[in-house]
Short mmCIF file of C-alpha atoms in Angstrom, two decimals:
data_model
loop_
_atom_site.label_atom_id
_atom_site.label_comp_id
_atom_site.label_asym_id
_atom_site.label_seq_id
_atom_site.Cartn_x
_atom_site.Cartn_y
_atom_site.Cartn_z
CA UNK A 1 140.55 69.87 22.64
CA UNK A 2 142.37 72.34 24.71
CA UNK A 3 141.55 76.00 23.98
CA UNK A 4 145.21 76.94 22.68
CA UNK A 5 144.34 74.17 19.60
CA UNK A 6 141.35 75.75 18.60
CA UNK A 7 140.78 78.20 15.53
CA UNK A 8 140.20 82.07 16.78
CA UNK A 9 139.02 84.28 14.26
CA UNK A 10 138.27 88.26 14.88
CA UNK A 11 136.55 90.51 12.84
CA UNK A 12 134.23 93.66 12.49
CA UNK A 13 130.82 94.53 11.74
CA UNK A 14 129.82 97.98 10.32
CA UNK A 15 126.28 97.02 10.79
CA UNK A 16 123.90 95.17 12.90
CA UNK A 17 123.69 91.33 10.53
CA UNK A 18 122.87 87.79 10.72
CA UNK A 19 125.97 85.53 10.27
CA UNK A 20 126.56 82.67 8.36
CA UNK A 21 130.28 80.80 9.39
CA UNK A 22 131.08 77.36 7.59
CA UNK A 23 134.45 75.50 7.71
CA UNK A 24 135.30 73.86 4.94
CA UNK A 25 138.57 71.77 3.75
CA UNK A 26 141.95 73.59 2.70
CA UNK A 27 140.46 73.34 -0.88
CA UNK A 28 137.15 74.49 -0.15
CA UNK A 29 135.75 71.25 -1.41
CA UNK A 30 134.00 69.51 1.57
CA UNK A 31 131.74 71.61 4.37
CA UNK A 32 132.27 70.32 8.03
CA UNK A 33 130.47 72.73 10.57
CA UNK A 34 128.23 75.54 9.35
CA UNK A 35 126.47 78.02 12.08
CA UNK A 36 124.11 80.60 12.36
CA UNK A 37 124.26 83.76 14.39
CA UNK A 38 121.66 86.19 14.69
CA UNK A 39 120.98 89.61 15.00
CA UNK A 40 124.86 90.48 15.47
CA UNK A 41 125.51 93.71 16.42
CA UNK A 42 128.05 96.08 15.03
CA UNK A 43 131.43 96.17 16.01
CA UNK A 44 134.41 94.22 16.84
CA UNK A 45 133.80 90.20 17.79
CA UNK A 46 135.44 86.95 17.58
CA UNK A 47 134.44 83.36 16.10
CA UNK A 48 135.83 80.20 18.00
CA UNK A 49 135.97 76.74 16.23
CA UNK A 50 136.72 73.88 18.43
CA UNK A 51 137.67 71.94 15.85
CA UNK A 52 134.41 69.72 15.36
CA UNK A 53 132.15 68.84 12.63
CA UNK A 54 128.56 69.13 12.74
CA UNK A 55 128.31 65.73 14.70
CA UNK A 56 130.49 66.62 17.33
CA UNK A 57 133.31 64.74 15.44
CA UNK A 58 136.53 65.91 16.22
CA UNK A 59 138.85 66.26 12.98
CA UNK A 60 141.76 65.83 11.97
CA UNK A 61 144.79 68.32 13.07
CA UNK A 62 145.72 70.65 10.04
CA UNK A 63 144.41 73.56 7.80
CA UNK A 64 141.09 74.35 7.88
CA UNK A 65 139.19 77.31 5.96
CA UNK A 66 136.37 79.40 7.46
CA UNK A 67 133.95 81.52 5.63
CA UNK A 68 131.80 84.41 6.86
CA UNK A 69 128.53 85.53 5.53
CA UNK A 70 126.22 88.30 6.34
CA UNK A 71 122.98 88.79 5.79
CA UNK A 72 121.87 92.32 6.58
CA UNK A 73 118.50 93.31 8.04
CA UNK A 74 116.84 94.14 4.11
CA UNK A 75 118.02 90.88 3.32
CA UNK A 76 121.17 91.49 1.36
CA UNK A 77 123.58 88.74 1.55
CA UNK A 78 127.23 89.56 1.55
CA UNK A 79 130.47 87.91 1.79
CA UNK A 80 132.68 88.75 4.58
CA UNK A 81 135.56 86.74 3.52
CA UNK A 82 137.15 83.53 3.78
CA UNK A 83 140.34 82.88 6.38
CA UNK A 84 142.88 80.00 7.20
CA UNK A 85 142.74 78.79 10.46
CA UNK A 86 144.98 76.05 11.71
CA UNK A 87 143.89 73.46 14.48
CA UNK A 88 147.01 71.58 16.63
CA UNK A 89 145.47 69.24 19.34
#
């Protein structure tokens, strides 16, 4: 897809984590991509979903939702939130 359809999301991190993103349906029902980051360092960054599932798939135009998780470096998980992100081919 071209770059202007796919999802941007930015965001900040007080602390050095590991990241968990998954996109899920507008309901929050059915998972499509997950990813793993690791060793993220603090500060501001950005997360860019190209509108594909975990096969390479490309879906459907529409509403997607995206949720963060961190994992910190004593192994705390936390949630960094969930945001709408809308994908136009």
């Amino acid at each position: 897809p071209p770059e202007d359809a796919m999802g941007h999301l930015k965001f900040e991190l007080t602390e050095k984590a590991h990241l968990f993103v998954s996109v899920f349906d507008i309901k929050l029902q059915l998972r499509y991509r997950s990813e793993v980051f690791q060793n993220v360092d603090a500060g501001e960054h950005s997360y860019m979903w190209d509108g594909r599932d975990d096969q390479g798939r490309l879906l459907d135009e529409g509403g997607y939702k995206v949720r963060i998780e961190l994992m910190d470096l004593d192994g705390m998980v936390h949630s960094g939130g969930t945001f709408n992100i809308d994908i136009r081919y």
